[in-house]
mmCIF file of C-alpha atoms in Angstrom:
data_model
loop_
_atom_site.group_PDB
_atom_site.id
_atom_site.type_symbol
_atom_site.label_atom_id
_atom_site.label_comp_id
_atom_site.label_asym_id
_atom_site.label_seq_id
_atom_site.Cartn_x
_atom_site.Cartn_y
_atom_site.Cartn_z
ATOM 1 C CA UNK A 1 15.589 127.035 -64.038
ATOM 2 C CA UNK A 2 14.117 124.630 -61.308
ATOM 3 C CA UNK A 3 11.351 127.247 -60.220
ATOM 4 C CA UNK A 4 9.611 127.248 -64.338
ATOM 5 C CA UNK A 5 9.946 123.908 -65.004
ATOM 6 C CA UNK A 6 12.765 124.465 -68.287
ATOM 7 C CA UNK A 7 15.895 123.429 -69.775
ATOM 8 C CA UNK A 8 18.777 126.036 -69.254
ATOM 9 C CA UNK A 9 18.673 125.885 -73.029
ATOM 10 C CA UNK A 10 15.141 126.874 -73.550
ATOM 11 C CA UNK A 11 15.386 129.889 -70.975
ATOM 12 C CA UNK A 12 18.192 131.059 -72.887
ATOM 13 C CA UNK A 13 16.649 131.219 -76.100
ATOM 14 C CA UNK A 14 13.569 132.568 -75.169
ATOM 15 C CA UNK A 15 15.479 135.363 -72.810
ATOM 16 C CA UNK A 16 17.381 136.026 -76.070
ATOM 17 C CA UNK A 17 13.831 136.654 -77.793
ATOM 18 C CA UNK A 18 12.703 139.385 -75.086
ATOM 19 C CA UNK A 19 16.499 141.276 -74.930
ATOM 20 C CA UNK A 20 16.482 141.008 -78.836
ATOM 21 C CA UNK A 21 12.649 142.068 -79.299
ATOM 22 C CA UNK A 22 13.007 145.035 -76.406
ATOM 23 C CA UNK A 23 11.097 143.496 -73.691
ATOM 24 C CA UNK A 24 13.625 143.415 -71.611
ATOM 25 C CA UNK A 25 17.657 144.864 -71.160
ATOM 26 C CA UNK A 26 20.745 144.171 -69.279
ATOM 27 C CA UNK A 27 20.712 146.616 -65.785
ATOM 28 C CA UNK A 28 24.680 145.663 -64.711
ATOM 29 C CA UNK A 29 26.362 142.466 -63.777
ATOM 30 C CA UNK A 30 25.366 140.659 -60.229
ATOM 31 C CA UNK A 31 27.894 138.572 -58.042
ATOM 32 C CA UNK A 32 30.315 136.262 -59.245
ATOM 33 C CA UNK A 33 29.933 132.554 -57.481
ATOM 34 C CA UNK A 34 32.668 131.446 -58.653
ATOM 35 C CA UNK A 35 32.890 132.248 -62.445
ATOM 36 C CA UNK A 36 32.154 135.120 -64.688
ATOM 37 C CA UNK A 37 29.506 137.120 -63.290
ATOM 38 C CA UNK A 38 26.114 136.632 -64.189
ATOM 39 C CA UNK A 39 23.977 139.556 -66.281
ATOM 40 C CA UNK A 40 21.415 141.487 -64.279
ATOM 41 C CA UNK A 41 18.034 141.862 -66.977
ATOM 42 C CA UNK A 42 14.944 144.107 -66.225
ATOM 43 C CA UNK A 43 12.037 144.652 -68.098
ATOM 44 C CA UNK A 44 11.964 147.608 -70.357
ATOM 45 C CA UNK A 45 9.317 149.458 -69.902
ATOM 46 C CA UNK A 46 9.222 151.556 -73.083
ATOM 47 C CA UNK A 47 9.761 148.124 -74.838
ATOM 48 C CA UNK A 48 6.464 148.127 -75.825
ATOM 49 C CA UNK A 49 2.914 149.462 -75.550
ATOM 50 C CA UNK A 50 -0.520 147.489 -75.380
ATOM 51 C CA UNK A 51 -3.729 149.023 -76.045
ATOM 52 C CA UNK A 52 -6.734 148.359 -74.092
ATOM 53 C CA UNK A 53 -10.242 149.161 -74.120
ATOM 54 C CA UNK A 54 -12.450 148.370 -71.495
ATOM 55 C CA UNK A 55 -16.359 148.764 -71.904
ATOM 56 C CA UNK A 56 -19.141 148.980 -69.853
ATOM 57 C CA UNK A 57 -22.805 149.286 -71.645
ATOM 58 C CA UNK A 58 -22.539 152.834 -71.994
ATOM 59 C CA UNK A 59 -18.825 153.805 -71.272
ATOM 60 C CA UNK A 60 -15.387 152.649 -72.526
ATOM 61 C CA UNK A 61 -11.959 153.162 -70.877
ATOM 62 C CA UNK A 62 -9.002 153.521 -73.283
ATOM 63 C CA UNK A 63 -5.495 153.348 -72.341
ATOM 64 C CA UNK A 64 -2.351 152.134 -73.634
ATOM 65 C CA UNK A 65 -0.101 150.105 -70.974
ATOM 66 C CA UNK A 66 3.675 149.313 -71.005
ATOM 67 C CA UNK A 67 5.134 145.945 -70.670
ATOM 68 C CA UNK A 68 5.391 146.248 -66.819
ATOM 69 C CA UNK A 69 1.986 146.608 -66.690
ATOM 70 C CA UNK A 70 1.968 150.542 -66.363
ATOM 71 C CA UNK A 71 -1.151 152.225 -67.411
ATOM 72 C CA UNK A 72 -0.433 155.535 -69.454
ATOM 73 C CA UNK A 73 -3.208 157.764 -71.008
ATOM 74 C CA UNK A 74 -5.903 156.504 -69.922
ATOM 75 C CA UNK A 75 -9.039 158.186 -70.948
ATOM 76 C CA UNK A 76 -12.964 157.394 -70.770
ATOM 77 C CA UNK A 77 -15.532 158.217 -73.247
ATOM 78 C CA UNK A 78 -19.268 157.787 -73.451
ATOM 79 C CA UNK A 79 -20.555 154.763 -75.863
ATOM 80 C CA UNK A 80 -23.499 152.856 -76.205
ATOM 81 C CA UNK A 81 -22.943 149.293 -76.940
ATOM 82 C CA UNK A 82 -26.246 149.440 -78.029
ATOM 83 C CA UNK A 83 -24.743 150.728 -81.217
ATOM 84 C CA UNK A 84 -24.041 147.583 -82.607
ATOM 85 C CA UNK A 85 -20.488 145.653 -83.383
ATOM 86 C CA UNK A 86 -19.873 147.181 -87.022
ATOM 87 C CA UNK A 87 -20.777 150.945 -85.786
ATOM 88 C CA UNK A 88 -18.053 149.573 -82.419
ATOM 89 C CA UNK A 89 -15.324 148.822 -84.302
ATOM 90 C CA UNK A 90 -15.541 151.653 -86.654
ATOM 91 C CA UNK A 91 -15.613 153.904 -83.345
ATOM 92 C CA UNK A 92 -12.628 152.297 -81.471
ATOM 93 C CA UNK A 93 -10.433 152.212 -84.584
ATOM 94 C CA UNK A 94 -10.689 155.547 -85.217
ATOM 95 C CA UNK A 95 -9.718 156.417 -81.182
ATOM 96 C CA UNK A 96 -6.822 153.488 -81.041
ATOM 97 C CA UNK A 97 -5.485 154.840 -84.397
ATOM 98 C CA UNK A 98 -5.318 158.646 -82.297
ATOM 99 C CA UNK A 99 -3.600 157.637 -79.522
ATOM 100 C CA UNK A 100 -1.205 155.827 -81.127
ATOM 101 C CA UNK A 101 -0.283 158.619 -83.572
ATOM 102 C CA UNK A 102 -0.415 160.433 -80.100
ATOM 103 C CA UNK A 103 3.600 161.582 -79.004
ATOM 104 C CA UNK A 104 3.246 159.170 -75.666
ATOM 105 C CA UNK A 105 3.303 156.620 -78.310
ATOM 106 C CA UNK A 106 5.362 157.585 -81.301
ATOM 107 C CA UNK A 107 8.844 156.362 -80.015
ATOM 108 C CA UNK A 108 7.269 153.194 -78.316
ATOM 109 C CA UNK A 109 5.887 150.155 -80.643
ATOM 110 C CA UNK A 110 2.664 148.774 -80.499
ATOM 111 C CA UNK A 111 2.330 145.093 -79.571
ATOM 112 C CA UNK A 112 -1.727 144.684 -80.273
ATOM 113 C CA UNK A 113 -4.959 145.680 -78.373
ATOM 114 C CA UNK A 114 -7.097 143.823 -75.759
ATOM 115 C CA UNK A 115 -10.698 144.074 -75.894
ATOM 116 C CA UNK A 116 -13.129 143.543 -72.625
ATOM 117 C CA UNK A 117 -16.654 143.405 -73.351
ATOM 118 C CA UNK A 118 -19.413 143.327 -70.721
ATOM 119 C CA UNK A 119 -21.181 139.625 -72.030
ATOM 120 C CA UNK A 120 -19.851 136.399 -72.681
ATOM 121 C CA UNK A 121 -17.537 135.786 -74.743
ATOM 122 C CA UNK A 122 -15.899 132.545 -76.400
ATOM 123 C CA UNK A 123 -12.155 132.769 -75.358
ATOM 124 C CA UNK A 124 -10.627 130.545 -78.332
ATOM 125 C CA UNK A 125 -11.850 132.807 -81.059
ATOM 126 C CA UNK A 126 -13.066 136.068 -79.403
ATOM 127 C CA UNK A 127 -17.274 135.690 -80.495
ATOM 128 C CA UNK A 128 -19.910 137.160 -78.494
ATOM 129 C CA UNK A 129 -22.441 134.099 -77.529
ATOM 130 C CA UNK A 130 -26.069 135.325 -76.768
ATOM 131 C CA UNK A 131 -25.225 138.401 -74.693
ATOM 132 C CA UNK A 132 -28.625 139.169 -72.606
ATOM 133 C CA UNK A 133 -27.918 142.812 -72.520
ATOM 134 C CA UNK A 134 -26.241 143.302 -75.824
ATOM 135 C CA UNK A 135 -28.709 143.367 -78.620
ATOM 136 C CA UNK A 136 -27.379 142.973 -82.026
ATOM 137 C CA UNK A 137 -24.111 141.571 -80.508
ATOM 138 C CA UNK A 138 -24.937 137.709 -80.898
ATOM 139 C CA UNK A 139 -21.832 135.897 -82.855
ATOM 140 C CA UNK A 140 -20.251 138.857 -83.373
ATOM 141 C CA UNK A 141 -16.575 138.490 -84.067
ATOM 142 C CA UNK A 142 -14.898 141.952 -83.765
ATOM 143 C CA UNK A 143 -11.341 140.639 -83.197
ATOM 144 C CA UNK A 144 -10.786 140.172 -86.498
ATOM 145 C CA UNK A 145 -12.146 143.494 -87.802
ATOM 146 C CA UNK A 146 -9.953 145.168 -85.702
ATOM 147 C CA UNK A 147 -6.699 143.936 -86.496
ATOM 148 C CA UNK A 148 -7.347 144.595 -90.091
ATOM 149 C CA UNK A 149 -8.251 148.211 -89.118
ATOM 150 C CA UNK A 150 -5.291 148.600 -86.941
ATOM 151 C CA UNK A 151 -2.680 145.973 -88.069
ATOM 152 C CA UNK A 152 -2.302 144.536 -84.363
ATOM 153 C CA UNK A 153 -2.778 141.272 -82.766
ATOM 154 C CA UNK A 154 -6.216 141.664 -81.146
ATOM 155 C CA UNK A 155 -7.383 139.649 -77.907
ATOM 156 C CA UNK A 156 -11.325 139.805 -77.057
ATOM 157 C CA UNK A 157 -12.547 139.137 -73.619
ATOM 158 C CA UNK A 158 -15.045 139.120 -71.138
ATOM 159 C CA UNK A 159 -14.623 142.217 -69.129
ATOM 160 C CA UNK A 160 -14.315 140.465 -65.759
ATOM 161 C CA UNK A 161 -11.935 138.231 -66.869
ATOM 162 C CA UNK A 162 -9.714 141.119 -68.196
ATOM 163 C CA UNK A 163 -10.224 142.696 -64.721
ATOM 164 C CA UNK A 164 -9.295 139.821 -62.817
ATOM 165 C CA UNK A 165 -6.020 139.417 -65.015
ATOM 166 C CA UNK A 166 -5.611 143.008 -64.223
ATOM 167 C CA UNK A 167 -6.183 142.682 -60.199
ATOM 168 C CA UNK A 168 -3.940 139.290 -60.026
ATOM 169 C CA UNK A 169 -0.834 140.285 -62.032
ATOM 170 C CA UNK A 170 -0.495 143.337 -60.741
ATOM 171 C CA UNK A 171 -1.437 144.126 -56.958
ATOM 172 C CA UNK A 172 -2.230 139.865 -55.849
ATOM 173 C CA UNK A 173 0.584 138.089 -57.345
ATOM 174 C CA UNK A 174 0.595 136.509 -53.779
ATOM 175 C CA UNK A 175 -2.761 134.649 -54.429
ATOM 176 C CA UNK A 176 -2.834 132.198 -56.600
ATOM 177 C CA UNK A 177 -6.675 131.363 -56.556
ATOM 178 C CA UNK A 178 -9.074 134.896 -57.039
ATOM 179 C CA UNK A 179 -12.342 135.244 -57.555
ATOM 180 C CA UNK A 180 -13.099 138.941 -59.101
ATOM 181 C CA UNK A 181 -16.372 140.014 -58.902
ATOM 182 C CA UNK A 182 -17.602 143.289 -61.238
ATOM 183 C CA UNK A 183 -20.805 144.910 -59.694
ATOM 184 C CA UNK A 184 -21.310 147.753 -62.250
ATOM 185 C CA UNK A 185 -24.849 147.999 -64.696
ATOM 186 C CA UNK A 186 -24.681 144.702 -64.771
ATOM 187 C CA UNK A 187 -22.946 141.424 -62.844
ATOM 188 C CA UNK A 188 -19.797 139.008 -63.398
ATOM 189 C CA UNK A 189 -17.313 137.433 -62.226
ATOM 190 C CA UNK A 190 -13.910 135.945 -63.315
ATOM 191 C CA UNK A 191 -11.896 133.442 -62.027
ATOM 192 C CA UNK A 192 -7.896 132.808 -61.593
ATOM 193 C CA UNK A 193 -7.173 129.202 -60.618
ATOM 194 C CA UNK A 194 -3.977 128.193 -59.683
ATOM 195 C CA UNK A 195 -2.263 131.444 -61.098
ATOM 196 C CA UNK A 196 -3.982 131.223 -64.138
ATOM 197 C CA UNK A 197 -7.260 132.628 -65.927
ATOM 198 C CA UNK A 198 -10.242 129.721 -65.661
ATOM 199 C CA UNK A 199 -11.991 130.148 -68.980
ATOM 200 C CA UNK A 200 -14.026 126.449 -68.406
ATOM 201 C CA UNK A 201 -14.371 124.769 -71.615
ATOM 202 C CA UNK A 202 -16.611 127.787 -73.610
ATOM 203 C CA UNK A 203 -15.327 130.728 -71.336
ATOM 204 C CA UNK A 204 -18.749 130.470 -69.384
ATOM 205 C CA UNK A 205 -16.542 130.193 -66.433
ATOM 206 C CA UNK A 206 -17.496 132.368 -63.382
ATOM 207 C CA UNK A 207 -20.969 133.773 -64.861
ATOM 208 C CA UNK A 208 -22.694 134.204 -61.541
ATOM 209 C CA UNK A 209 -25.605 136.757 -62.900
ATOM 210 C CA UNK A 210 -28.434 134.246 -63.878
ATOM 211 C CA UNK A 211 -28.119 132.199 -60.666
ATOM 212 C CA UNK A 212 -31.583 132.767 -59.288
ATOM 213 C CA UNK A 213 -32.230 133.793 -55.908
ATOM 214 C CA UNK A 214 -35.152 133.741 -53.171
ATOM 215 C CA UNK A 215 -34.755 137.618 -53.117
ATOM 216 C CA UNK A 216 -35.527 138.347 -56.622
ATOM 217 C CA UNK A 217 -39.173 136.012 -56.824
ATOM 218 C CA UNK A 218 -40.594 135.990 -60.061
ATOM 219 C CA UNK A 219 -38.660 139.207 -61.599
ATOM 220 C CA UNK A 220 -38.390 139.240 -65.058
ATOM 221 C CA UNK A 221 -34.679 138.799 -66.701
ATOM 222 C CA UNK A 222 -33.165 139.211 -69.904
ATOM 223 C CA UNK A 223 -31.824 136.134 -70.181
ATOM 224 C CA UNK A 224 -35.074 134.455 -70.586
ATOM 225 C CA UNK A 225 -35.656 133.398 -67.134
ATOM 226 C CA UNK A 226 -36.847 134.508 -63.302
ATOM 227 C CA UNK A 227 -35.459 135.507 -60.206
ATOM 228 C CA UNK A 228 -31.611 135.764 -61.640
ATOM 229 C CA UNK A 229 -29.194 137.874 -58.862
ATOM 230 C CA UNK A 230 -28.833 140.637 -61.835
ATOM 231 C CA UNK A 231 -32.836 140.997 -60.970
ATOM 232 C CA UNK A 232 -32.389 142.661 -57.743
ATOM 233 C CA UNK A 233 -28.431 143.102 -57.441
ATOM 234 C CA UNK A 234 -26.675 144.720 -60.899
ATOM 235 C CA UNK A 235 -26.509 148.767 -60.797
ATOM 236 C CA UNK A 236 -29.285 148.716 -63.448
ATOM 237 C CA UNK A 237 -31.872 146.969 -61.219
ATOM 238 C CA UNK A 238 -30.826 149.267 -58.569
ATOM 239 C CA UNK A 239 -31.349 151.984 -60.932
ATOM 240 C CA UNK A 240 -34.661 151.319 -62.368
ATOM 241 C CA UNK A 241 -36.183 150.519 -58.879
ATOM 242 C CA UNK A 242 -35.003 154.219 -57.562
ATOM 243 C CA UNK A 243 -36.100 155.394 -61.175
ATOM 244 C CA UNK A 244 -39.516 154.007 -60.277
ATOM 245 C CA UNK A 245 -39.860 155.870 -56.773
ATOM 246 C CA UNK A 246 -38.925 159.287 -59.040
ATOM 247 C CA UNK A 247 -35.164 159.633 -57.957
ATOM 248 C CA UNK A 248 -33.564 160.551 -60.935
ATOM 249 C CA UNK A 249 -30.719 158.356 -61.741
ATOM 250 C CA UNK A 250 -28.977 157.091 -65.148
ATOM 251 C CA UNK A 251 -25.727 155.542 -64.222
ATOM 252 C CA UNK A 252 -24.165 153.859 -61.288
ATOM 253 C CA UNK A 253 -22.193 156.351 -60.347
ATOM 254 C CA UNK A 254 -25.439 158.209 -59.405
ATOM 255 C CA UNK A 255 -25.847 155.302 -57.103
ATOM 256 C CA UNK A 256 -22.735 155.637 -55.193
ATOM 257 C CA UNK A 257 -23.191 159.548 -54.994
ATOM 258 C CA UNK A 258 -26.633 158.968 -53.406
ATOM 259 C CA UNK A 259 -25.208 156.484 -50.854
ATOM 260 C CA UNK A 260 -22.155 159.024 -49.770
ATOM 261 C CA UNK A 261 -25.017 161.385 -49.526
ATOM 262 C CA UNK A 262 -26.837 159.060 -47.501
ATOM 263 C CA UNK A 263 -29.638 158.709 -49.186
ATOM 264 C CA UNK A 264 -32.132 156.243 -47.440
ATOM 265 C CA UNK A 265 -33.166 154.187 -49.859
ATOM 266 C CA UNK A 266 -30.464 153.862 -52.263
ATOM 267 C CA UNK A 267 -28.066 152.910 -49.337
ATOM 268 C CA UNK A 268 -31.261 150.219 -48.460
ATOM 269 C CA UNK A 269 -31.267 148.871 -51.811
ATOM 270 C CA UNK A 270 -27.400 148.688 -52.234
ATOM 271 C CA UNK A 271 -27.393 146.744 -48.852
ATOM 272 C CA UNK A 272 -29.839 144.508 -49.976
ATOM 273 C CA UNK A 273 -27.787 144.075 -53.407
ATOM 274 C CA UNK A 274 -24.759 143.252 -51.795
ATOM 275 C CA UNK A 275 -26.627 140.526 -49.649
ATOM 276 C CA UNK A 276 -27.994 138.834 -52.248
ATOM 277 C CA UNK A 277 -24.726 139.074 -53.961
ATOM 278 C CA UNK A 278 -22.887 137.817 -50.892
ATOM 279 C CA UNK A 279 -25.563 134.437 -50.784
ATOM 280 C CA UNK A 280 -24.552 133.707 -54.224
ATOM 281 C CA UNK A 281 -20.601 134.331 -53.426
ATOM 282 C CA UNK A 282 -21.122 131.969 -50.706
ATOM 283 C CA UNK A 283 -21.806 128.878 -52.488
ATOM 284 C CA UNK A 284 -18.616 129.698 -55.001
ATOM 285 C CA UNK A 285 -16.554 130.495 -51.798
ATOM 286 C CA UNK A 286 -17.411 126.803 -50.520
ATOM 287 C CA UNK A 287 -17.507 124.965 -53.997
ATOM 288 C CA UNK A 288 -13.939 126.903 -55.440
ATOM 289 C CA UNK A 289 -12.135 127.785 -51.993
ATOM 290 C CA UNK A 290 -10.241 131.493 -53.207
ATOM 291 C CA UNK A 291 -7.650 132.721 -50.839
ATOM 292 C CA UNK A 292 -8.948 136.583 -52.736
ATOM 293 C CA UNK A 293 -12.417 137.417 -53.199
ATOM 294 C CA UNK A 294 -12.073 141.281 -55.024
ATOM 295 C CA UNK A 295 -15.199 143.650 -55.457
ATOM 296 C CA UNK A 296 -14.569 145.700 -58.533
ATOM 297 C CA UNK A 297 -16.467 148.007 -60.772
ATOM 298 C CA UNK A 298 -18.601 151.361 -60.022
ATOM 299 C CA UNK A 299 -20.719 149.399 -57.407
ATOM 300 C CA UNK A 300 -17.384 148.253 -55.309
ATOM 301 C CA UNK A 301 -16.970 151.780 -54.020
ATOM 302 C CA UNK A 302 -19.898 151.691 -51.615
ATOM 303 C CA UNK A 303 -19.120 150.755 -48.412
ATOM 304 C CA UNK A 304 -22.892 149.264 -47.427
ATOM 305 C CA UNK A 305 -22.423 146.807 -50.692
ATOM 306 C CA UNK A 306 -18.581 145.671 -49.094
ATOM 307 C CA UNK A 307 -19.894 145.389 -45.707
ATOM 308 C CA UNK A 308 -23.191 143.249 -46.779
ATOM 309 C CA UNK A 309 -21.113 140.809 -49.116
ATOM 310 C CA UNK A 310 -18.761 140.454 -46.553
ATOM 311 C CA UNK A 311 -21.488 139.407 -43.515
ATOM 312 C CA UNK A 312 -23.101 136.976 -46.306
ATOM 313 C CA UNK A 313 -20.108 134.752 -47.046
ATOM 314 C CA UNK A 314 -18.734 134.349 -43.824
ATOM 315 C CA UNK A 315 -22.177 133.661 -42.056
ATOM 316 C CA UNK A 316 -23.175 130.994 -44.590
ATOM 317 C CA UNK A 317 -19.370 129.612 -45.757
ATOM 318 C CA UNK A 318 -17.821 126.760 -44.206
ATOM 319 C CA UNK A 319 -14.809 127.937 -41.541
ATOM 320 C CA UNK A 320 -12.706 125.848 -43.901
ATOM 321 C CA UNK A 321 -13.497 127.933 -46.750
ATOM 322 C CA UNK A 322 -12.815 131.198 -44.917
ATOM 323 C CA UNK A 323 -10.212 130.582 -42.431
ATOM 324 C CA UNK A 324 -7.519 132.518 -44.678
ATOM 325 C CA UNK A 325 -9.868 134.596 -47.263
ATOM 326 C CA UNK A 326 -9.151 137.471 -47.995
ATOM 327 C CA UNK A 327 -12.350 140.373 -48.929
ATOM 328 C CA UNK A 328 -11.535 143.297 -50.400
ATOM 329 C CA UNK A 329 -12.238 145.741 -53.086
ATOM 330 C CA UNK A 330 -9.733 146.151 -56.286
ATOM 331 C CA UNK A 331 -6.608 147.957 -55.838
ATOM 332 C CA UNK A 332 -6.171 148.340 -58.764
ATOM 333 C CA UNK A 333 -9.351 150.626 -58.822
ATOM 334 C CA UNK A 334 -10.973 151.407 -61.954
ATOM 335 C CA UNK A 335 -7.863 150.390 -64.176
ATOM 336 C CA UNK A 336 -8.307 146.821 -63.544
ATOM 337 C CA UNK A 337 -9.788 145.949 -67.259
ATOM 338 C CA UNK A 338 -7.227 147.707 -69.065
ATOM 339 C CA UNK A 339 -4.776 146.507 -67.022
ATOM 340 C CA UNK A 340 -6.211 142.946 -67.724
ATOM 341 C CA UNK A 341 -6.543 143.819 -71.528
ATOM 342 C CA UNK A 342 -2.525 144.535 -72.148
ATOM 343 C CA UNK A 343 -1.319 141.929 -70.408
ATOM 344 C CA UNK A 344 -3.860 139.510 -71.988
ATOM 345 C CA UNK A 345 -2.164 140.650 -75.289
ATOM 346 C CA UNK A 346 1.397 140.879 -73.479
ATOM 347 C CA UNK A 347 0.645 137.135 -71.874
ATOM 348 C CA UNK A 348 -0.712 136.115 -75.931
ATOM 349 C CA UNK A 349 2.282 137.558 -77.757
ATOM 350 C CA UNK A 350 4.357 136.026 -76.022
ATOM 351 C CA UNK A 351 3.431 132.472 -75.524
ATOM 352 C CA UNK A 352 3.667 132.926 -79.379
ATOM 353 C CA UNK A 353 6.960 133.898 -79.615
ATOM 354 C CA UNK A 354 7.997 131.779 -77.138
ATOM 355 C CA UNK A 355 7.560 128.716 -78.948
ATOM 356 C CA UNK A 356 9.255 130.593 -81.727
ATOM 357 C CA UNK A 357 11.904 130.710 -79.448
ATOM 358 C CA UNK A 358 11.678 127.258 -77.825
#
């Protein structure tokens, strides 16, 4: 009781909620010390299913993940943000409503979806706030939409902050302060503080793409400004600047297969990204002190954008800030969002119910 901070009589009631709502079940009886012997619980994992979709600006990961955090049927389709909200929703309605009249999830119930969207988002009530690469997506509350559609609980996030969620509960519940960075078309970053998710008072928290940077000069961003780090080190930068010598490229995943190729100038530019990238990291390393700094997205699969980020922080960190970090790509790969996603809903649910409970 000592090690969550509760009354024996508030555990109890809330562990009653999760045996009586099928999140978790008894697995046998442990030793007696003394009196009757105490009930071993697990958690169930067909005692529910979260949906998850993670997208990128023209991609979205789909899966539906169990209550242990389990990621089943996972699928990726092609879709262009670009699209609009209204034309979103209508789109992942229709593909949540298939997979869960799908048999993997007929004899398992649905506990609501989690949404990760690549711009910033406002965490309290799930709006898109002046996303620089999402036209049309400006106060756009989809959330709500959604549930209606679907008749779940819906949870809409910032895509890094699902992944981060994702990378922390799953494969670093030893770190307690994690710093994800996504490197895919475009840049972010989120942030786990003390165990927890760091939204910062708007859910701004962690948006390291507009910092500007010596590298970039005078490039033009869409934000509005100059010289931002998404300029010179986001896939799509990388992208148009190989587009412009007449390498044919559209995704980032073009990238990476021209770098295992070993392709000159796409393994130049990703080196370049990823020390750029690694400046920027440096000042967060020193300011926020992370035991875990995680690469993720399509970008975090090159080893020349690893090995640059890595040379970056610990020349120009203090030895302070270093002496026990940790640099390393995701392990939980390209899952990490949806991951994120059903537990975000999992974490939502039941912080609900247990006040219920309380």
């Amino acid at each position: 009781m000592h090690r969550v901070g509760l009354s024996p009589s508030t555990v109890s009631a809330r562990v009653e909620y999760l045996l009586a709502h099928g999140y978790l079940r008894e697995s046998g009886s442990g030793t007696s010390q003394g009196g009757r012997r105490p009930k071993l619980l697990e958690i169930h994992a067909e005692g529910g299913m979260m949906l998850a979709a993670d997208f990128g600006a023209q991609h979205v990961r789909l899966a539906a993940v169990d209550v242990a955090g389990r990621v089943h049927t996972v699928a990726e389709f092609p879709w262009e943000l670009a699209e609009g909200p209204a034309r979103t929703v209508d789109w992942l309605a229709e593909r949540c409503q298939e997979l869960l009249a799908s048999s993997a999830m007929a004899p398992i119930p649905a506990r609501g979806l989690g949404v990760g969207l690549p711009g910033p988002v406002e965490h309290r009530g799930g709006q898109v706030v002046l996303p620089s690469r999402m036209p049309g997506w400006h106060h756009a509350s989809i959330g709500e939409a959604l549930g209606e559609r679907l008749g779940l609980p819906v949870v809409v996030e910032n895509d890094a902050n699902l992944m981060a969620v994702g990378e922390h509960l799953t494969a670093r519940t030893d770190f307690d302060h994690l710093l994800l960075v996504k490197v895919g078309s475009g840049i972010g970053s989120g942030v786990v503080s003390d165990g927890r998710l760091h939204h910062g008072a708007r859910g701004a928290a962690g948006d390291i793409s507009h910092v500007r940077v010596p590298a970039a000069g005078d490039n033009p961003c869409s934000c509005g400004n100059t010289g931002c780090l998404e300029t010179i080190a986001s896939g799509a930068a990388i992208i148009r600047t190989l587009a412009a010598q007449g390498v044919e490229v559209s995704r980032p995943a073009d990238v990476v297969r021209l770098v295992e190729e070993g392709d000159a100038l796409a393994t130049t530019l990703v080196r370049d990204a990823g020390r750029s990238l690694g400046e920027v990291l440096a000042t967060v390393v020193n300011f926020f002190n992370p035991e875990m700094l995680v690469l993720g997205g399509a970008l975090s699969a090159v080893q020349p954008l690893l090995a640059a980020v890595r040379g970056a922080v610990y020349e120009r960190c203090l030895p302070l800030a270093t002496q026990s970090l940790t640099i390393d790509t995701a392990a939980t790969g390209a899952n990490a969002g949806v991951i994120g996603g059903g537990l975000m809903v999992l974490q939502r649910s039941l912080s609900t119910a247990g006040g219920e409970a309380a």
